[in-house]
CSV table of C-alpha atoms in Angstrom, one decimal:
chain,number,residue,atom,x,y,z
A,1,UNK,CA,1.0,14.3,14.4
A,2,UNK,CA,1.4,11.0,12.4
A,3,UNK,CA,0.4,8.7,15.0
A,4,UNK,CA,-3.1,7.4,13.5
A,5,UNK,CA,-0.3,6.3,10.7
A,6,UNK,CA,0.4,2.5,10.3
A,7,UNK,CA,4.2,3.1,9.9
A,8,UNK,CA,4.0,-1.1,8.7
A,9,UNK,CA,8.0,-0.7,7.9
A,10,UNK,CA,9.1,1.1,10.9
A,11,UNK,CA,6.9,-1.4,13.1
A,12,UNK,CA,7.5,-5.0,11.5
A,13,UNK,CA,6.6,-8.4,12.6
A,14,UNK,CA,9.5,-10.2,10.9
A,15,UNK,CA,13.1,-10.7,11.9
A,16,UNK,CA,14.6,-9.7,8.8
A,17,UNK,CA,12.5,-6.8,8.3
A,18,UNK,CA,13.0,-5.7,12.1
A,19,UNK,CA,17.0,-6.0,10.6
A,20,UNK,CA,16.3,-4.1,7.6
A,21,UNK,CA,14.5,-1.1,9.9
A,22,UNK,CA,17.6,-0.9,12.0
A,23,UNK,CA,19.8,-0.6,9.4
A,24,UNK,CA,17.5,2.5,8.3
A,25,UNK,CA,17.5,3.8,11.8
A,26,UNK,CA,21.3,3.2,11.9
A,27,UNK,CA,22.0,5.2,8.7
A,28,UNK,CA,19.9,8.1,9.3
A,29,UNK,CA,21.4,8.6,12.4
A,30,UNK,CA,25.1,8.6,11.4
A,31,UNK,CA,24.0,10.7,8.1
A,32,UNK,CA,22.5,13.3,11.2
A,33,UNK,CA,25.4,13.9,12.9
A,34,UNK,CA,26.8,15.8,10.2
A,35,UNK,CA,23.2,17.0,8.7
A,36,UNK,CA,22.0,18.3,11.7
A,37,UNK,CA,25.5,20.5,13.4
A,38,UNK,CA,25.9,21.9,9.6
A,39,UNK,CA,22.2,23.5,10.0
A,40,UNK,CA,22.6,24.5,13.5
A,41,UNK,CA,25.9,26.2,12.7
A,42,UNK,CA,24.9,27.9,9.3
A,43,UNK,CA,22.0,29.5,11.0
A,44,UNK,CA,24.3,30.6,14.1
A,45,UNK,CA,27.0,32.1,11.7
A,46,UNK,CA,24.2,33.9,9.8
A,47,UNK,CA,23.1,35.1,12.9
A,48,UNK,CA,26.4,35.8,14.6
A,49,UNK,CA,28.0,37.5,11.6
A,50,UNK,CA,24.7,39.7,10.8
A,51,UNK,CA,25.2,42.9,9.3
A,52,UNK,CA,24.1,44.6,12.4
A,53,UNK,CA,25.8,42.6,14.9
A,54,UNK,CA,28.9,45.7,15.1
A,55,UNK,CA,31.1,43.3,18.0
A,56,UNK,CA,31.4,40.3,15.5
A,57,UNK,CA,35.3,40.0,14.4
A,58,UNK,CA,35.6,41.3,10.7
A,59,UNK,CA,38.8,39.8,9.3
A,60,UNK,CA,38.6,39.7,5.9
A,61,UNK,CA,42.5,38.7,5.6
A,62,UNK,CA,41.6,34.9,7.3
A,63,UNK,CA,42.0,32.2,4.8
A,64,UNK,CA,43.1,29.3,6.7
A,65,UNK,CA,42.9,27.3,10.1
A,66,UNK,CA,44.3,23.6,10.7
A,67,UNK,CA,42.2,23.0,13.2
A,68,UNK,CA,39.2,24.0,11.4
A,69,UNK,CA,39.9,21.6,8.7
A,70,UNK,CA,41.1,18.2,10.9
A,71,UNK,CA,37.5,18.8,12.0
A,72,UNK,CA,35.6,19.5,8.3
A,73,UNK,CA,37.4,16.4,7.3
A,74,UNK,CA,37.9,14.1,10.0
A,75,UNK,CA,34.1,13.9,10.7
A,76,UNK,CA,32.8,13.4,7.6
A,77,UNK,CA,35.8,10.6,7.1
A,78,UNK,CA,34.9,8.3,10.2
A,79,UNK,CA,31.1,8.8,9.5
A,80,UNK,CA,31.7,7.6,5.8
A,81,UNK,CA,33.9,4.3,7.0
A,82,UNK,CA,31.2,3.9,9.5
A,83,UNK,CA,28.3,3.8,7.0
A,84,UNK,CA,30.7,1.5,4.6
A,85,UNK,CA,30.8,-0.9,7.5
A,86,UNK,CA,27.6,-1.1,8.2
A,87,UNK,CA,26.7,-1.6,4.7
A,88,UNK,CA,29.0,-4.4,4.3
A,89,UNK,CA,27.9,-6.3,7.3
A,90,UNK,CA,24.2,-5.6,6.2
A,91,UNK,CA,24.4,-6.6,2.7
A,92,UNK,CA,26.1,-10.0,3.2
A,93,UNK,CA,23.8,-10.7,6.9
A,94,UNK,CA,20.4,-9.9,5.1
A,95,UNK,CA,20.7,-11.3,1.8
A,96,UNK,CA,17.1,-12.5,0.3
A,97,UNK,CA,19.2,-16.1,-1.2
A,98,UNK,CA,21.0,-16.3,2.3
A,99,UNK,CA,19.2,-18.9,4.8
A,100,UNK,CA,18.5,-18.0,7.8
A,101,UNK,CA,20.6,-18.3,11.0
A,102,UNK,CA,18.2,-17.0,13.7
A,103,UNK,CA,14.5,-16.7,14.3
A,104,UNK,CA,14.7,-13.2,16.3
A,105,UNK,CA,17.6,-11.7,18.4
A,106,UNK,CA,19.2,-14.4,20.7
A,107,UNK,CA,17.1,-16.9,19.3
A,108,UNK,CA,19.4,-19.4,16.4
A,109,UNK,CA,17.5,-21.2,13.8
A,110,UNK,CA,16.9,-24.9,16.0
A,111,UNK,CA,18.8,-27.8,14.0
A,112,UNK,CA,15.5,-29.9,13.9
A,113,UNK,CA,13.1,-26.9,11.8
A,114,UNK,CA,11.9,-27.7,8.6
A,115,UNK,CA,11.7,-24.6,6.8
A,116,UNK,CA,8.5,-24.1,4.7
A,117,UNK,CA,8.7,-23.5,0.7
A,118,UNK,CA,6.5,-21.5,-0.8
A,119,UNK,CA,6.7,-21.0,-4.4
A,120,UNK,CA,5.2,-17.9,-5.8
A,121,UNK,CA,3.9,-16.8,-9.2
A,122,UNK,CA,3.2,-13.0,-10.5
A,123,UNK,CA,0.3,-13.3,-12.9
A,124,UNK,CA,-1.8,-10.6,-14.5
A,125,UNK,CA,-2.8,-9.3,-11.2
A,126,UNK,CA,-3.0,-11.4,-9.0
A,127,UNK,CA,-0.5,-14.0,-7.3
A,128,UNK,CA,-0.6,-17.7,-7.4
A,129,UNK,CA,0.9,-19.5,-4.7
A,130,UNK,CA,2.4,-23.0,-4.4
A,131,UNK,CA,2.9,-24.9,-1.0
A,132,UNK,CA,4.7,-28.3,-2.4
A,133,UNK,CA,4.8,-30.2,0.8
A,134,UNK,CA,1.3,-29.6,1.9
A,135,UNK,CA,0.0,-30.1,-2.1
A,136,UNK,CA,-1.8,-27.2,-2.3
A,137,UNK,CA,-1.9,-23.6,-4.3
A,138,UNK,CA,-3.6,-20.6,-3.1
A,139,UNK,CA,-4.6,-17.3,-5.2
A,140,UNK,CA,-4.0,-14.3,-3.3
A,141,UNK,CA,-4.0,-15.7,0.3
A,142,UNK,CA,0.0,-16.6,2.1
A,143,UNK,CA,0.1,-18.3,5.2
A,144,UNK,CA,3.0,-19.6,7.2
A,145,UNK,CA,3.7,-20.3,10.8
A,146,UNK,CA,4.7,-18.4,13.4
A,147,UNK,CA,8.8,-18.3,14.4
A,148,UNK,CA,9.1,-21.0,11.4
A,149,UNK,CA,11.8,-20.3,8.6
A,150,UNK,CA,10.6,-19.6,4.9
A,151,UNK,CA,12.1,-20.3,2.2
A,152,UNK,CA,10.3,-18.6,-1.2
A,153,UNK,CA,10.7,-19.2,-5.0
A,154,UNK,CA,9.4,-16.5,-7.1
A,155,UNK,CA,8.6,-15.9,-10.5
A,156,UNK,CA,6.3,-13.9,-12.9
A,157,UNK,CA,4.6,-16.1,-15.7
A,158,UNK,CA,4.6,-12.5,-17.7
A,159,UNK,CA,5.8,-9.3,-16.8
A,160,UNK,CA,7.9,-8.1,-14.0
A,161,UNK,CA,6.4,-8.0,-10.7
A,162,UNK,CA,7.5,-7.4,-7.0
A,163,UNK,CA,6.8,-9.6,-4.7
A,164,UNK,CA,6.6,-7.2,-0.9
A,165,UNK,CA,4.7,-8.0,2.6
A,166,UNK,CA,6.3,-4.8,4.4
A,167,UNK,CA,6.0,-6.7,7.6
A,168,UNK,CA,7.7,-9.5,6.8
A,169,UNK,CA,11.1,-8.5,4.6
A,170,UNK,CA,12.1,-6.4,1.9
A,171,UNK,CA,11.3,-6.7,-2.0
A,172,UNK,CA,12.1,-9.2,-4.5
A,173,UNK,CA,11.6,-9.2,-7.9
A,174,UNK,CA,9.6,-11.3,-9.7
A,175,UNK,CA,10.6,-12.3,-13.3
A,176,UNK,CA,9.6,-14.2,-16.3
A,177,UNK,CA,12.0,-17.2,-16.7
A,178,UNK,CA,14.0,-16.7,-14.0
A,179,UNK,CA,13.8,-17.7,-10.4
A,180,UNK,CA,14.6,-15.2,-7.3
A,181,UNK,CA,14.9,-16.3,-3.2
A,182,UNK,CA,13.7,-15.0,-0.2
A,183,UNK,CA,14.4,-15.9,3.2
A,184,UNK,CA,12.4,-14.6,5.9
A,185,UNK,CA,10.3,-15.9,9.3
A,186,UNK,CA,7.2,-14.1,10.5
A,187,UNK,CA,7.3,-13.5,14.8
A,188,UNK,CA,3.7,-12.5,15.6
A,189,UNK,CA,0.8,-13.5,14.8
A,190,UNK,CA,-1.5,-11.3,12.5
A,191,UNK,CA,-2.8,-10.8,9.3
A,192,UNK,CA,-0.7,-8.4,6.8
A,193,UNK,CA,-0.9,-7.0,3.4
A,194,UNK,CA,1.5,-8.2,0.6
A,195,UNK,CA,1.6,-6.2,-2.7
A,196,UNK,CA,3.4,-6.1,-6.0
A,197,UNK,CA,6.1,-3.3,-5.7
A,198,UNK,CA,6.3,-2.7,-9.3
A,199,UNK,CA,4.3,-1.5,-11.9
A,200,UNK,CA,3.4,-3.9,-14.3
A,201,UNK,CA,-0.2,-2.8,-16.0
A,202,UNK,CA,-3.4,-1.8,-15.4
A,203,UNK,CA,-4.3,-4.5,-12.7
A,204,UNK,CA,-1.2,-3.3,-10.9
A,205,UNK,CA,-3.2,-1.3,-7.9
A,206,UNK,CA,-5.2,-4.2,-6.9
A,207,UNK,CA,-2.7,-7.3,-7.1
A,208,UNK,CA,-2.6,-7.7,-3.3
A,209,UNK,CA,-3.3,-10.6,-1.1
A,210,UNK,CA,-3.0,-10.8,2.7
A,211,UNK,CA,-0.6,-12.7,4.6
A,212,UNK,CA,-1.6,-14.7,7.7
A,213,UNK,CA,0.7,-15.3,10.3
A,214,UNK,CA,-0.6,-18.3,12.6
A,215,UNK,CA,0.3,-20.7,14.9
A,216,UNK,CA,1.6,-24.0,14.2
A,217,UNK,CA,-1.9,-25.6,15.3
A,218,UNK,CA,-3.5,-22.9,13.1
A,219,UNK,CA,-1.2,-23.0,10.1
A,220,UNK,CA,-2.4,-27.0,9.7
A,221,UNK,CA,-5.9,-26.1,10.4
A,222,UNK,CA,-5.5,-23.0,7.7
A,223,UNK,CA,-4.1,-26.5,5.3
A,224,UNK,CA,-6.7,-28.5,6.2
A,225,UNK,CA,-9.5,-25.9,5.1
A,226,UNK,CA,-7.8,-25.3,1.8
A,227,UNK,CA,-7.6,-29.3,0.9
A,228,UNK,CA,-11.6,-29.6,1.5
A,229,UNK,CA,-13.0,-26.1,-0.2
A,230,UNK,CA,-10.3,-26.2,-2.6
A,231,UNK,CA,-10.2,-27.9,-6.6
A,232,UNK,CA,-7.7,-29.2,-8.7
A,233,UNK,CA,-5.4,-27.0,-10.1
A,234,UNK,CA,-4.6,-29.3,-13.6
A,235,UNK,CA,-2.6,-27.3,-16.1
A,236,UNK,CA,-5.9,-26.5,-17.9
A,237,UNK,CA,-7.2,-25.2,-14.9
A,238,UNK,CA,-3.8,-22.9,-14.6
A,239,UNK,CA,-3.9,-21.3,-18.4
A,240,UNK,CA,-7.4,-20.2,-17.8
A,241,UNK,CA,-6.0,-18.5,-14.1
A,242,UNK,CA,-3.3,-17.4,-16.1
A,243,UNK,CA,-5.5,-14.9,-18.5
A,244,UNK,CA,-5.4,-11.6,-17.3
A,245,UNK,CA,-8.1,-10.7,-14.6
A,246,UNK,CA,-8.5,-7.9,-11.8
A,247,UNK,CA,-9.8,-8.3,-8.2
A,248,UNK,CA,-9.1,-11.7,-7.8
A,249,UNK,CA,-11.0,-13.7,-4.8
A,250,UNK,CA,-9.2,-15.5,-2.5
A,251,UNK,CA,-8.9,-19.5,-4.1
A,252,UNK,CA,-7.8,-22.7,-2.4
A,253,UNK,CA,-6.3,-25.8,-4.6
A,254,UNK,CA,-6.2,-29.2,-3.0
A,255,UNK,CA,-4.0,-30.7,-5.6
A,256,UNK,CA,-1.8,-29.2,-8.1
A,257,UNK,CA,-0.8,-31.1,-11.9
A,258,UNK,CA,2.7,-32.7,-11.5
A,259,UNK,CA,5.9,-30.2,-12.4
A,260,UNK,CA,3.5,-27.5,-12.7
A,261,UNK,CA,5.2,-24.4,-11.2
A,262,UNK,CA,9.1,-26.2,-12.9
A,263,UNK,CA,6.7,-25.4,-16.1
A,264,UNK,CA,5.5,-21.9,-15.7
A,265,UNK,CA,9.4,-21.2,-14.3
A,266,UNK,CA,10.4,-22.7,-17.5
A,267,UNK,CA,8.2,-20.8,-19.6
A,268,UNK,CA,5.9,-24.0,-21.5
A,269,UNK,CA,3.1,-23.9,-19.4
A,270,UNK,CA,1.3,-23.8,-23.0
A,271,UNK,CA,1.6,-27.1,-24.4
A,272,UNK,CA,3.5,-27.2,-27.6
A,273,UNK,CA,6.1,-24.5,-25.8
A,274,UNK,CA,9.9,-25.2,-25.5
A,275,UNK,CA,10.9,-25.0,-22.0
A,276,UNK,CA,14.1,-23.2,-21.4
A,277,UNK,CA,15.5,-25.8,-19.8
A,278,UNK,CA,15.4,-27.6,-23.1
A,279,UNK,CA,17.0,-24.5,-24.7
A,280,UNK,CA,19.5,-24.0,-22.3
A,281,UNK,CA,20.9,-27.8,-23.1
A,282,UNK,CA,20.3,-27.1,-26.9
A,283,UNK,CA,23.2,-24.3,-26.5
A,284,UNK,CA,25.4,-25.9,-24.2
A,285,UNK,CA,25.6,-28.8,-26.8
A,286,UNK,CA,27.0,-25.9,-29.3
A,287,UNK,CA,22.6,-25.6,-30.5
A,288,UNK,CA,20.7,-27.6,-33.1
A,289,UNK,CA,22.1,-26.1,-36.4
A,290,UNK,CA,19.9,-25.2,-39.1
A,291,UNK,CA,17.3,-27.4,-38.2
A,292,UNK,CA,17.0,-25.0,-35.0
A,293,UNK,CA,14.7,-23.1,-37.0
A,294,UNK,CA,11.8,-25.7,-36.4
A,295,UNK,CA,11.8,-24.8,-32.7
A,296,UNK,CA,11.0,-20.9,-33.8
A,297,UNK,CA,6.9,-21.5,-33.5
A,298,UNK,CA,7.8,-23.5,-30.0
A,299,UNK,CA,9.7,-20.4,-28.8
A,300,UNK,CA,7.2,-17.6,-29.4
A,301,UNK,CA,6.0,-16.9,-25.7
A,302,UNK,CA,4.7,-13.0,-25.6
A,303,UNK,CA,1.9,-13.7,-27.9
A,304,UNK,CA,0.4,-16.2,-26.2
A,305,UNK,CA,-3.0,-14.0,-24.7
A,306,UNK,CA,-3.5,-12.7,-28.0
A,307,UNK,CA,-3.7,-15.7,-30.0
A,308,UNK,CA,-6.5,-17.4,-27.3
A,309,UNK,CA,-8.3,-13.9,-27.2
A,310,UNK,CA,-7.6,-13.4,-24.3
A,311,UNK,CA,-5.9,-10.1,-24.8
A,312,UNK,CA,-5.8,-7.8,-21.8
A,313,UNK,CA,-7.8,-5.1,-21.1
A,314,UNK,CA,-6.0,-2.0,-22.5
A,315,UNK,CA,-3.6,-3.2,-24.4
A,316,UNK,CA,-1.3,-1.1,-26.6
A,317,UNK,CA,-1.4,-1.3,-30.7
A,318,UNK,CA,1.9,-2.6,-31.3
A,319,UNK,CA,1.5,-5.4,-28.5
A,320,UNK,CA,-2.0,-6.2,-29.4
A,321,UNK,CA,-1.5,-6.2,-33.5
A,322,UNK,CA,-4.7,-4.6,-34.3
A,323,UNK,CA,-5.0,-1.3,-35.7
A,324,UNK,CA,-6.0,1.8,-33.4
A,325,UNK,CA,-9.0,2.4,-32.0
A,326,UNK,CA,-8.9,6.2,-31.4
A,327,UNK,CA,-10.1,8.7,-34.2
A,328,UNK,CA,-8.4,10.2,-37.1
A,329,UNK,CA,-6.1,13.0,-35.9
A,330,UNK,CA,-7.5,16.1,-37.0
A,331,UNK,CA,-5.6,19.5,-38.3
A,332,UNK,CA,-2.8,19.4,-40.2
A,333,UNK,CA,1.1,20.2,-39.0
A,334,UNK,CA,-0.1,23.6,-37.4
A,335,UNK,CA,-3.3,22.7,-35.6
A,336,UNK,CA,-5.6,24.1,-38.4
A,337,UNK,CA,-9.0,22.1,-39.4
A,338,UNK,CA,-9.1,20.4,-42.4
A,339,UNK,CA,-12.5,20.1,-44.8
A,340,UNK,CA,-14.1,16.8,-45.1
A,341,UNK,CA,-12.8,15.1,-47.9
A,342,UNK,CA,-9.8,16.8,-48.5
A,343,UNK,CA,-7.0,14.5,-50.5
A,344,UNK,CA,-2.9,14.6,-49.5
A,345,UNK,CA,-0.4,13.5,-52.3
A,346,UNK,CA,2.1,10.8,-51.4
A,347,UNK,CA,5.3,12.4,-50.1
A,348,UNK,CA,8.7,11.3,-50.9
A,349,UNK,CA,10.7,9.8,-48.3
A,350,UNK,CA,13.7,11.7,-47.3
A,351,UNK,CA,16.8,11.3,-48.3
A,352,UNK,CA,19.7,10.9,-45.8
A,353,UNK,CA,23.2,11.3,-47.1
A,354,UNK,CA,25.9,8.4,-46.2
């Protein structure tokens, strides 16, 4: 009945999502051999032991049978060590920071691949992403060759995100400051969506971009085209793709400003910004003392939209620092109407007792 369904992560085109469906597969299965006898046999005892079924044994002495519970237990038991097993091997075979060790069943890694690093960036919605050895940055377009490992860097340059292509492996959170991995190889050729997986505003629905899966010949022809219709991406370039915007086009960069994704990682993208970096060897050395305070102003990160005016759309009161836009609650404590006009006395705050 489902069949005009694009079941993306029960039909994937990567090796470690293919992995991650078993494992699915494999788990439901072992969870249905208890699942589905436990139906069966509830609705055949409800049947057999019917009120009107007169040649059913009544023995309302019974309270115990040894074989009856080497079975309730023993099943249950080897399913549980089964599932414990498999999640063990799973966890440490497909974890994201893990490199890979083979391009498809049967088929090891070859000792002569290059992997390909991409390094991806969450923004307010859309995703920026950096290809280091070619020297380019796309907006909302991924590429990478077929049977050809791939190693990602992601991060968020504001809120969390998470970075998904259902056909190619499983999610990985993006976050400001901080740098996750992802390992994964795409097998067939094809175009496929990529998302973010978690919610992170009101541009969360459309930050998508599509993920192209070509051959080696086509993956340098796909670099070539981005190197002659793209621009610079400078760092003044990047804090005016940084401002929050919806529906992003698809952008090409044919050279990108010098440390620039170590910077957003870092967190100082804005000039004048402390990068953590910086910090982190502040503390180690046992911090700056009281003249730590100077470095407040370079600290202060969150702010950053609002003081260029760039604040985004639908922003809350307490984020934006502005005072509410919506209309003067009317009625008093039990929903009746006030006249215009009408004054309140100041009321004294309560008093707690210690």
């Amino acid at each position: 009945m489902l069949a005009g369904c694009n079941l993306v992560v029960m039909q994937p085109s990567g090796d470690v999502a293919v992995q991650q469906r078993n494992l699915v597969l494999a788990s439901t299965g072992l969870m249905l051999l208890i699942i589905v006898p436990v139906i069966v046999l509830t609705l055949l005892f409800a049947w057999h032991y019917r009120a009107a079924n007169k040649e059913a044994v009544y023995d309302p002495d019974w309270h115990h049978s040894t074989q009856l519970e080497v079975v309730i237990w023993t099943a249950p038991l080897m399913i549980i060590i089964a599932l414990g097993a498999l999640t063990w091997i799973s966890t440490h075979t497909l974890d994201p920071y893990r490199p890979l060790t083979r391009l498809a069943p049967n088929r090891p890694v070859p000792a002569d691949v290059k992997p390909l690093t991409v390094e991806a960036v969450a923004l307010d919605w859309k995703w920026l992403f950096f290809y280091p050895d070619q020297g380019i940055a796309t907006v909302n377009e991924l590429a990478a060759p077929v049977d050809r490992p791939i190693n990602f860097k992601i991060t968020a340059a504001s809120v969390m995100n998470c970075f998904y292509v259902p056909a190619l492996a499983g999610m990985v959170y993006a976050m400001p400051g901080m740098e996750t991995k992802l390992h994964a190889v795409i097998n067939k050729p094809g175009v496929y969506d990529g998302l973010s997986a978690q919610y992170s505003g009101t541009g969360f629905s459309r930050m998508t971009f599509k993920f192209h899966g070509l051959a080696p010949e086509e993956f340098d022809a796909w670099v070539s085209k981005a190197k002659a219709q793209g621009s610079d991406l400078s760092r003044d370039a990047y804090l005016q793709l940084e401002k929050p915007s919806e529906a992003e086009p698809v952008r090409y960069y044919t050279s990108v400003a010098d440390g620039l994704y170590s910077s957003i990682l870092n967190m100082c993208a804005v000039p004048g910004k402390m990068c953590m970096s910086e910090m982190m060897r502040i503390d180690a050395a046992g911090g700056a003392g009281i003249e730590s305070r100077e470095n407040r102003e370079r600290l202060r990160y969150d702010n950053r939209h609002l003081e260029r005016g760039d604040e985004a759309p639908g922003a809350t009161v307490p984020a934006s620092g502005r005072e509410p836009r919506s209309e003067a609650p009317r009625g008093g404590a039990h929903g009746g109407h006030e006249a215009p006009g009408t004054d309140h006395a100041p009321v004294a705050p309560t008093q707690r007792s210690p």
